[in-house]
Coordinates of C-alpha atoms in Angstrom, one line a residue:
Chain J
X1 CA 61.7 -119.2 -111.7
X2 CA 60.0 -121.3 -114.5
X3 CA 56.8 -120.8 -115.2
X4 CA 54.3 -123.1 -116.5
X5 CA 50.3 -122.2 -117.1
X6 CA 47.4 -124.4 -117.8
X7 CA 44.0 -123.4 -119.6
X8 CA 41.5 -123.6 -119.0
X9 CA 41.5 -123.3 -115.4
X10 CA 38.3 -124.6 -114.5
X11 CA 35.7 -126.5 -117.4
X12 CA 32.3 -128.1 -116.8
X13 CA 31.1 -130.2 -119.8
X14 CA 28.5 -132.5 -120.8
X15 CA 29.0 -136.4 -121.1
X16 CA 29.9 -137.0 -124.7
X17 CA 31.7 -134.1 -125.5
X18 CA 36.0 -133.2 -125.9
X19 CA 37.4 -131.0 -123.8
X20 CA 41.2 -129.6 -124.7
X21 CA 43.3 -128.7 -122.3
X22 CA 46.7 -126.4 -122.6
X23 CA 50.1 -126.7 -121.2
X24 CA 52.7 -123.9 -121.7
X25 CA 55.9 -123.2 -120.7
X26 CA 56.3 -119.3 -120.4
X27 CA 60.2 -118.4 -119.8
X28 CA 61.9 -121.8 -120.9
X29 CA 61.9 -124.8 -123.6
X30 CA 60.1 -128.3 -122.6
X31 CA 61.9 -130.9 -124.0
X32 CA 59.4 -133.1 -121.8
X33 CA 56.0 -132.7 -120.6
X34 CA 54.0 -135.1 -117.8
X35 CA 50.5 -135.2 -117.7
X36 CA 49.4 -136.1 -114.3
X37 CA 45.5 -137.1 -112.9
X38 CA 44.6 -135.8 -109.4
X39 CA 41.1 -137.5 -107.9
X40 CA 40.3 -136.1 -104.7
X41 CA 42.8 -136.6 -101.8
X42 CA 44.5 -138.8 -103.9
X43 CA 47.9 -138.6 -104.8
X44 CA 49.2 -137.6 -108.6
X45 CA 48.7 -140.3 -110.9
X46 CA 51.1 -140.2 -113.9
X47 CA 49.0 -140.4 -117.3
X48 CA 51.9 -139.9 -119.5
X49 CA 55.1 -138.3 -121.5
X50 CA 55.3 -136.3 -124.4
X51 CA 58.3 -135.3 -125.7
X52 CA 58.3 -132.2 -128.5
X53 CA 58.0 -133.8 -131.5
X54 CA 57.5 -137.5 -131.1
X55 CA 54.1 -139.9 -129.6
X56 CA 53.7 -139.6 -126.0
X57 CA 54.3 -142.5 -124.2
X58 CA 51.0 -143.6 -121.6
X59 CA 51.1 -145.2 -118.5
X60 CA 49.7 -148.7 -118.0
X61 CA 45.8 -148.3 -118.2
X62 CA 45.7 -145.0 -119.6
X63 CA 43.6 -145.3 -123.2
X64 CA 45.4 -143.5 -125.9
X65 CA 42.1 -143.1 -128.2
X66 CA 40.8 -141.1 -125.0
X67 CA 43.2 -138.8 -123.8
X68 CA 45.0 -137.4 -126.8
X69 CA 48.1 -135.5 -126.3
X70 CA 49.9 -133.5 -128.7
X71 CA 53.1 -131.9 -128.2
X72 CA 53.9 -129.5 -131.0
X73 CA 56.6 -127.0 -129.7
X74 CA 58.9 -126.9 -127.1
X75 CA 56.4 -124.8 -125.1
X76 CA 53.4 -126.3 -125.8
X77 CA 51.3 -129.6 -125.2
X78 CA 47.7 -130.3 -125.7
X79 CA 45.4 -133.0 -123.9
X80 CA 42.1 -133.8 -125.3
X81 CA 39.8 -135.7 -123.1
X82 CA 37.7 -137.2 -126.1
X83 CA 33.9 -138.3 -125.3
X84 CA 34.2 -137.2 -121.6
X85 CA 31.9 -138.8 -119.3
X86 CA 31.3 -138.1 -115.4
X87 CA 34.1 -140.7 -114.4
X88 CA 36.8 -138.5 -116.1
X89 CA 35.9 -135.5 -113.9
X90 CA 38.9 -134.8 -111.8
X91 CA 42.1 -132.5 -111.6
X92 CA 44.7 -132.6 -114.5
X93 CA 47.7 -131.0 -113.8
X94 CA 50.7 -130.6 -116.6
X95 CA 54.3 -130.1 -115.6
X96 CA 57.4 -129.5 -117.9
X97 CA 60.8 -130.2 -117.8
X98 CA 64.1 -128.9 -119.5
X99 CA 66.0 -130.9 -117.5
X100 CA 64.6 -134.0 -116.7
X101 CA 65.5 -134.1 -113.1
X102 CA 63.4 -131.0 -112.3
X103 CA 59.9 -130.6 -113.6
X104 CA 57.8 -127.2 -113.0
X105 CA 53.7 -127.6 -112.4
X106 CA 51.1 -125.9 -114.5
X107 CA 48.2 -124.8 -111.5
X108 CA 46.1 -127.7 -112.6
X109 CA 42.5 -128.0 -114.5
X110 CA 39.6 -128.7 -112.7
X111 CA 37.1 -130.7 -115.2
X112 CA 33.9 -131.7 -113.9
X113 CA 31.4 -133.8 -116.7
X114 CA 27.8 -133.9 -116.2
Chain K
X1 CA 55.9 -152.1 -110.5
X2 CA 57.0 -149.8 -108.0
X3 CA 54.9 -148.7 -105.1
X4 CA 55.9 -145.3 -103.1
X5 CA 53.9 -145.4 -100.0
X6 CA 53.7 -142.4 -97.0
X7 CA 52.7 -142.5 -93.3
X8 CA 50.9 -141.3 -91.8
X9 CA 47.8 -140.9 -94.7
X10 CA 46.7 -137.7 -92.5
X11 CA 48.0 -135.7 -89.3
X12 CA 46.1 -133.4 -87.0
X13 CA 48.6 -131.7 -84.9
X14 CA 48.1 -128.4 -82.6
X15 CA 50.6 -125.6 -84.1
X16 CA 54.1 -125.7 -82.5
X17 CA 54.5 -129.4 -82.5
X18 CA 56.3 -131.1 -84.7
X19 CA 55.5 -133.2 -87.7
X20 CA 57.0 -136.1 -89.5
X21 CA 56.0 -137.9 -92.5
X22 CA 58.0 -141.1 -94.1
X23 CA 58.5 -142.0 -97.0
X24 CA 58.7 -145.8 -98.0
X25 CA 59.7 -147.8 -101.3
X26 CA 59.3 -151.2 -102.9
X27 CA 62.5 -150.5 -104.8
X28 CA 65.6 -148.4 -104.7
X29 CA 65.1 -144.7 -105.0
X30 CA 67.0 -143.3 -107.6
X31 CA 66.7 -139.8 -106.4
X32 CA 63.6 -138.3 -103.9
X33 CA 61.9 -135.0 -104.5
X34 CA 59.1 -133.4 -102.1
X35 CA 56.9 -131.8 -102.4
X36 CA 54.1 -129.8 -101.3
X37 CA 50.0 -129.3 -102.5
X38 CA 48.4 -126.6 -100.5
X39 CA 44.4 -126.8 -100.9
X40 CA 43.3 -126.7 -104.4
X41 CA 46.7 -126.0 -106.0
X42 CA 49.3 -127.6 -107.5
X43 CA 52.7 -129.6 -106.1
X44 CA 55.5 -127.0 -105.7
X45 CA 59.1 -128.4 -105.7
X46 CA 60.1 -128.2 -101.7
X47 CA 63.9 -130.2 -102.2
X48 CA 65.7 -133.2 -104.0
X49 CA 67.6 -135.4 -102.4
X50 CA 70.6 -137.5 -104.5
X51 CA 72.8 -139.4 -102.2
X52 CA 72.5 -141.7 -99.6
X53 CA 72.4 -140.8 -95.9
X54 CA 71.8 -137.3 -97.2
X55 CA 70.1 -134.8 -94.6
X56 CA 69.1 -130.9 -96.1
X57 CA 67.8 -128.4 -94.1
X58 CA 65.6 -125.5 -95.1
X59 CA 64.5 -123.4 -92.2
X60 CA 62.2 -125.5 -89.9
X61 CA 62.1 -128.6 -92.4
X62 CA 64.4 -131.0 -92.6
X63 CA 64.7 -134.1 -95.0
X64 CA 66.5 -137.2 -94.7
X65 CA 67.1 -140.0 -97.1
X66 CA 67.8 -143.1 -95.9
X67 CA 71.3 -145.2 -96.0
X68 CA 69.9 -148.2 -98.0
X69 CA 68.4 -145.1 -100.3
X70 CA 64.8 -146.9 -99.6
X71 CA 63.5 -144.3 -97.9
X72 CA 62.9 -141.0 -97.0
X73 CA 61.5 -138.3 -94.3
X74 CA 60.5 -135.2 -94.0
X75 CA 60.3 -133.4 -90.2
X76 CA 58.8 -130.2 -89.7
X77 CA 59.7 -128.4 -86.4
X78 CA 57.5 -126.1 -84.8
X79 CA 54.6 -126.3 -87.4
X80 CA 52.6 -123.1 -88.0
X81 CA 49.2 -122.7 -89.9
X82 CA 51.1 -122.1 -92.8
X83 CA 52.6 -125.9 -93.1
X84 CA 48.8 -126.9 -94.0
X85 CA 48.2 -129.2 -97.2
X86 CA 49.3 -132.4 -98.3
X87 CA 53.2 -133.5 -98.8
X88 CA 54.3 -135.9 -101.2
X89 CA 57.9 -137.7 -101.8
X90 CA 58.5 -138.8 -105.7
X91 CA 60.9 -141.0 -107.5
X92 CA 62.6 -140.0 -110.3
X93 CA 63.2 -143.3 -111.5
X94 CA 65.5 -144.8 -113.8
X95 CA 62.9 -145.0 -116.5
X96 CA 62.7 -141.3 -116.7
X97 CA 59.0 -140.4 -114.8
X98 CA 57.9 -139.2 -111.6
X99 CA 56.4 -142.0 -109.3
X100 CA 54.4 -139.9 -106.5
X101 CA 54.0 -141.5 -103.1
X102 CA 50.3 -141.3 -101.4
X103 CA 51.2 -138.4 -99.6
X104 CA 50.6 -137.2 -96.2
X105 CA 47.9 -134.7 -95.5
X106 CA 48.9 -132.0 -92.3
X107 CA 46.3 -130.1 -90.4
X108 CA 47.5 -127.6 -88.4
X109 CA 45.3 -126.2 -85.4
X110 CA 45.6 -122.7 -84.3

């Protein structure tokens, strides 16, 4: 089956500083990447798309300047939570898609800001 | 915009009984997927469902999608300790993204 990773896994940071997070696709090509935002027994919360090559697209709320994603390859994307403070800790979780009908999860980043 | 909500928000049940969560739109569903999040991991694809009416079975689960394709169920029969975590329904709607529903968290009690 597909495989997706995340890194880090796990990152505890202090307020004011960037954190980038990975997104990989190990055994196929992402045309599409979703960035997702997980609070605590709280559903997924869509952030936004990236397809390879082109601007993600963000969600309604989402702030651009702070969460910058990149999406380079066709097995990689990048999201930089710029400036972090304590209100962005939570659980970010990447999936990636080939076909956009079926998306495969990355196991998720747990980011905690002090 | 379009709201995916699930019922019950939790369940408690004693293992062998059965389970059922729902799953309820403000819209049309273009096509359902579930899901499942076992404690501190990710969602892992459980089915996708296209067509209206459609049942699919898969062992002691069972998913239904409803005839006016506004909803959507999920019935586990027999649970086991295994079934724990928290099931979600999503959308893949027609502007290409997944809309997750509030999911329905499952306790199973030995």
């Amino acid at each position: 089956g597909a495989v997706v990773s995340q890194h880090p896994s796990r990152v505890i940071c202090k307020s004011g500083t960037s954190v980038k997070i990975e997104c990989r696709s190990l055994d196929f090509q992402a045309t599409t990447m979703f960035w997702y935002r997980q609070f605590p027994k709280q559903s997924l919360m869509l952030m936004a798309t990236s397809n390879e090559g082109s601007k993600a697209t963000y969600e309604q709320g989402v702030e651009k300047d702070k969460f910058l994603i990149n999406h380079a390859s066709l097995t990689l994307s990048t999201l930089t939570v710029t400036s972090a403070h304590p209100e962005d800790s939570s659980f970010y979780i990447c999936s990636a898609s080939s076909r956009l009908e079926t998306q495969y999860f990355g196991p998720g980043t747990r980011l905690l800001v002090l | 915009g379009q709201q995916v909500m699930q019922i019950p928000q939790y369940q408690h049940v004693q293992e062998g009984e059965d389970f059922t969560t729902y799953c309820n739109s403000s819209t049309t569903l273009s096509n359902i997927q579930w899901y499942k999040q076992r404690p501190g991991g990710h969602p892992v694809f459980l089915i996708q469902l296209v067509k209206s009416g459609e049942v699919k079975k898969q062992k002691r689960l069972t998913f239904q999608f409803g005839e006016a394709k506004k909803n959507s169920s999920l019935h586990i029969t027999a649970t086991q300790t295994t079934d724990v975590g928290t099931y979600f329904c999503a959308d893949f709607s027609g502007t290409y993204k997944y809309i997750f529903g509030t999911g329905t968290r499952l306790k199973v009690l030995a």
